[in-house]
Amino acid sequence: MAGTRTAGRLVKAWGTGVKDLPQNATWLLSKALTPLEATKDAAGSATQSAGSGLADIARHAGASVMDVLPVGDSIELRLQRARSAADEAKQAEDDAVREAEEAKARSDEARQVAERCRAYVRDVEREQTQEVSDKVAEARREADARVERARASAQADADRVVQRAKAEADDRVAKAREEAEAAQSKAKQAMAEATASLAEARRLADEATEATKAAAEEAHRQAAQLAADADREAKNADERVREAEQVRSRAATQRKGNGRTRATADLNEMTRTDLLNLATAEEVKGRSAMSKTELVTALKRSTGTKRR
């Protein structure tokens, strides 16, 4: 009977241990979501710092963020794996709880079988004792000489019946105990598998978090670089505009002093860089792709149009 109570306590302990497993494995994924939002905020902040006039550069910064993300195992794929692993861990946890409950039920059933068997043995003992008494009384009535033989015979019969009852009860208890131990072992294995699944889910979530953090840092660096390049390009553009204004001013002064023929000669004598700066000041379209001759022609056309 002490062995039955010990098995019940072991099964109950395993059931409690399984139920104490974490019930919300999805908290691991929250670590991967926050860095991704930080990536978007960092890229947006860097773009706004470049000024409202740099919308194209901001879009380029957004494209750069996508370029640095992993191509093979993407962040989304790693997150999906982490979610799948968390679901498998939760399923394994539920299976372990179910197995533990089944083991507990088997243990309770074993205790009930033991109690019934003990009651059965007691009933058999009472019945046999009564039968012995009846036979002894009958033997006494028939003959005092047969009393002792009848009692001994009845007692022997009773002992055999009791032994058979005890053997049958022991067999039932042993079978119930074996089933309870098998259920307990199965529940223990299920709990170990659930623990391993949860550890794998945590590992995948950590990998996704590290990959997202690295992508965010790279995106922030590229956004800052783009903003710096845009600022430098804006300053260079302002410088070219100032130079173009100076060239246009000199050209206008020369046209007033020497006439149109001299102005045309001055255009031909300018370098392509000066012509490009003057074309910028004159707002000539397509100037960047023009040759020196095309720039001279376009500037003549622009000057003539403005004079008319």
Short mmCIF file of C-alpha atoms in Angstrom, two decimals, residues 16-147:
data_model
loop_
_atom_site.label_atom_id
_atom_site.label_comp_id
_atom_site.label_asym_id
_atom_site.label_seq_id
_atom_site.Cartn_x
_atom_site.Cartn_y
_atom_site.Cartn_z
CA THR A 16 2.02 19.96 -11.25
CA GLY A 17 5.45 20.41 -12.90
CA VAL A 18 3.98 20.24 -16.40
CA LYS A 19 1.21 22.70 -15.60
CA ASP A 20 3.80 25.17 -14.31
CA LEU A 21 5.41 25.47 -17.79
CA PRO A 22 5.17 29.01 -19.32
CA GLN A 23 1.72 29.51 -20.88
CA ASN A 24 2.63 32.35 -23.25
CA ALA A 25 5.67 31.49 -25.40
CA THR A 26 4.79 34.32 -27.89
CA TRP A 27 6.44 36.91 -25.61
CA LEU A 28 9.70 35.90 -27.33
CA LEU A 29 8.53 37.45 -30.60
CA SER A 30 7.90 40.88 -29.09
CA LYS A 31 11.68 41.31 -28.89
CA ALA A 32 11.92 41.13 -32.69
CA LEU A 33 9.08 43.61 -33.39
CA THR A 34 10.40 46.61 -31.42
CA PRO A 35 13.76 46.90 -33.29
CA LEU A 36 11.88 46.84 -36.62
CA GLU A 37 9.79 49.86 -35.59
CA ALA A 38 12.99 51.56 -34.40
CA THR A 39 14.42 51.03 -37.90
CA LYS A 40 11.50 52.87 -39.50
CA ASP A 41 11.67 55.72 -36.97
CA ALA A 42 15.45 56.11 -37.45
CA ALA A 43 15.14 56.26 -41.24
CA GLY A 44 12.25 58.78 -41.01
CA SER A 45 14.11 61.02 -38.57
CA ALA A 46 17.27 61.05 -40.69
CA THR A 47 15.24 61.92 -43.82
CA GLN A 48 13.41 64.82 -42.14
CA SER A 49 16.73 66.28 -40.98
CA ALA A 50 17.84 66.62 -44.63
CA GLY A 51 15.03 69.13 -45.28
CA SER A 52 11.67 69.09 -47.05
CA GLY A 53 13.40 69.61 -50.39
CA LEU A 54 15.12 66.15 -50.32
CA ALA A 55 12.09 63.87 -50.85
CA ASP A 56 13.86 61.74 -53.49
CA ILE A 57 16.82 61.16 -51.17
CA ALA A 58 14.45 60.06 -48.42
CA ARG A 59 12.88 57.49 -50.74
CA HIS A 60 16.37 56.30 -51.64
CA ALA A 61 17.11 55.90 -47.94
CA GLY A 62 13.98 53.76 -47.57
CA ALA A 63 15.15 51.57 -50.46
CA SER A 64 18.56 51.24 -48.80
CA VAL A 65 16.86 49.88 -45.68
CA MET A 66 15.30 47.11 -47.75
CA ASP A 67 18.65 46.40 -49.47
CA VAL A 68 20.44 45.62 -46.23
CA LEU A 69 17.83 43.17 -45.05
CA PRO A 70 18.86 39.46 -45.43
CA VAL A 71 17.90 37.88 -48.77
CA GLY A 72 18.08 34.16 -47.89
CA ASP A 73 16.56 33.97 -44.40
CA SER A 74 14.60 37.23 -44.23
CA ILE A 75 13.48 38.83 -40.99
CA GLU A 76 9.88 37.87 -41.73
CA LEU A 77 10.91 34.25 -42.41
CA ARG A 78 12.85 34.11 -39.15
CA LEU A 79 9.88 35.57 -37.30
CA GLN A 80 7.62 32.97 -38.89
CA ARG A 81 9.99 30.24 -37.77
CA ALA A 82 10.02 31.67 -34.26
CA ARG A 83 6.20 31.78 -34.21
CA SER A 84 5.98 28.21 -35.55
CA ALA A 85 8.46 26.99 -32.92
CA ALA A 86 6.48 28.78 -30.20
CA ASP A 87 3.24 27.11 -31.41
CA GLU A 88 4.94 23.71 -31.41
CA ALA A 89 6.23 24.34 -27.88
CA LYS A 90 2.71 25.28 -26.75
CA GLN A 91 1.27 22.12 -28.38
CA ALA A 92 3.96 19.99 -26.72
CA GLU A 93 3.15 21.66 -23.42
CA ASP A 94 -0.56 20.84 -23.82
CA ASP A 95 0.29 17.23 -24.71
CA ALA A 96 2.50 16.95 -21.63
CA VAL A 97 -0.28 18.27 -19.40
CA ARG A 98 -2.72 15.82 -20.93
CA GLU A 99 -0.33 12.90 -20.39
CA ALA A 100 0.24 13.96 -16.78
CA GLU A 101 -3.52 14.11 -16.17
CA GLU A 102 -3.89 10.67 -17.68
CA ALA A 103 -1.10 9.38 -15.43
CA LYS A 104 -2.87 10.91 -12.42
CA ALA A 105 -6.13 9.23 -13.42
CA ARG A 106 -4.34 5.88 -13.79
CA SER A 107 -2.80 6.31 -10.33
CA ASP A 108 -6.20 7.12 -8.80
CA GLU A 109 -7.65 4.09 -10.51
CA ALA A 110 -4.82 1.95 -9.09
CA ARG A 111 -5.62 3.18 -5.59
CA GLN A 112 -9.31 2.45 -6.11
CA VAL A 113 -8.49 -1.08 -7.35
CA ALA A 114 -6.34 -1.64 -4.28
CA GLU A 115 -9.14 -0.47 -1.98
CA ARG A 116 -11.67 -2.72 -3.71
CA CYS A 117 -9.30 -5.67 -3.50
CA ARG A 118 -8.75 -5.08 0.21
CA ALA A 119 -12.49 -4.89 0.76
CA TYR A 120 -12.93 -8.06 -1.27
CA VAL A 121 -10.34 -9.86 0.85
CA ARG A 122 -12.08 -8.71 4.01
CA ASP A 123 -15.43 -9.92 2.70
CA VAL A 124 -13.93 -13.27 1.76
CA GLU A 125 -12.35 -13.56 5.19
CA ARG A 126 -15.67 -12.80 6.87
CA GLU A 127 -17.52 -15.27 4.68
CA GLN A 128 -14.97 -17.98 5.25
CA THR A 129 -14.86 -17.35 8.96
CA GLN A 130 -18.61 -17.63 9.09
CA GLU A 131 -18.47 -20.80 7.04
CA VAL A 132 -15.86 -22.20 9.41
CA SER A 133 -18.08 -21.38 12.37
CA ASP A 134 -21.06 -22.99 10.68
CA LYS A 135 -19.12 -26.13 9.87
CA VAL A 136 -17.71 -26.30 13.40
CA ALA A 137 -21.19 -25.90 14.87
CA GLU A 138 -22.52 -28.57 12.56
CA ALA A 139 -19.62 -30.87 13.40
CA ARG A 140 -20.24 -30.35 17.08
CA ARG A 141 -23.83 -31.23 16.64
CA GLU A 142 -22.99 -34.38 14.71
CA ALA A 143 -20.16 -35.53 16.92
CA ASP A 144 -17.63 -34.09 19.24
CA ALA A 145 -15.04 -36.35 17.74
CA ARG A 146 -15.43 -34.78 14.30
CA VAL A 147 -15.26 -31.19 15.54
#
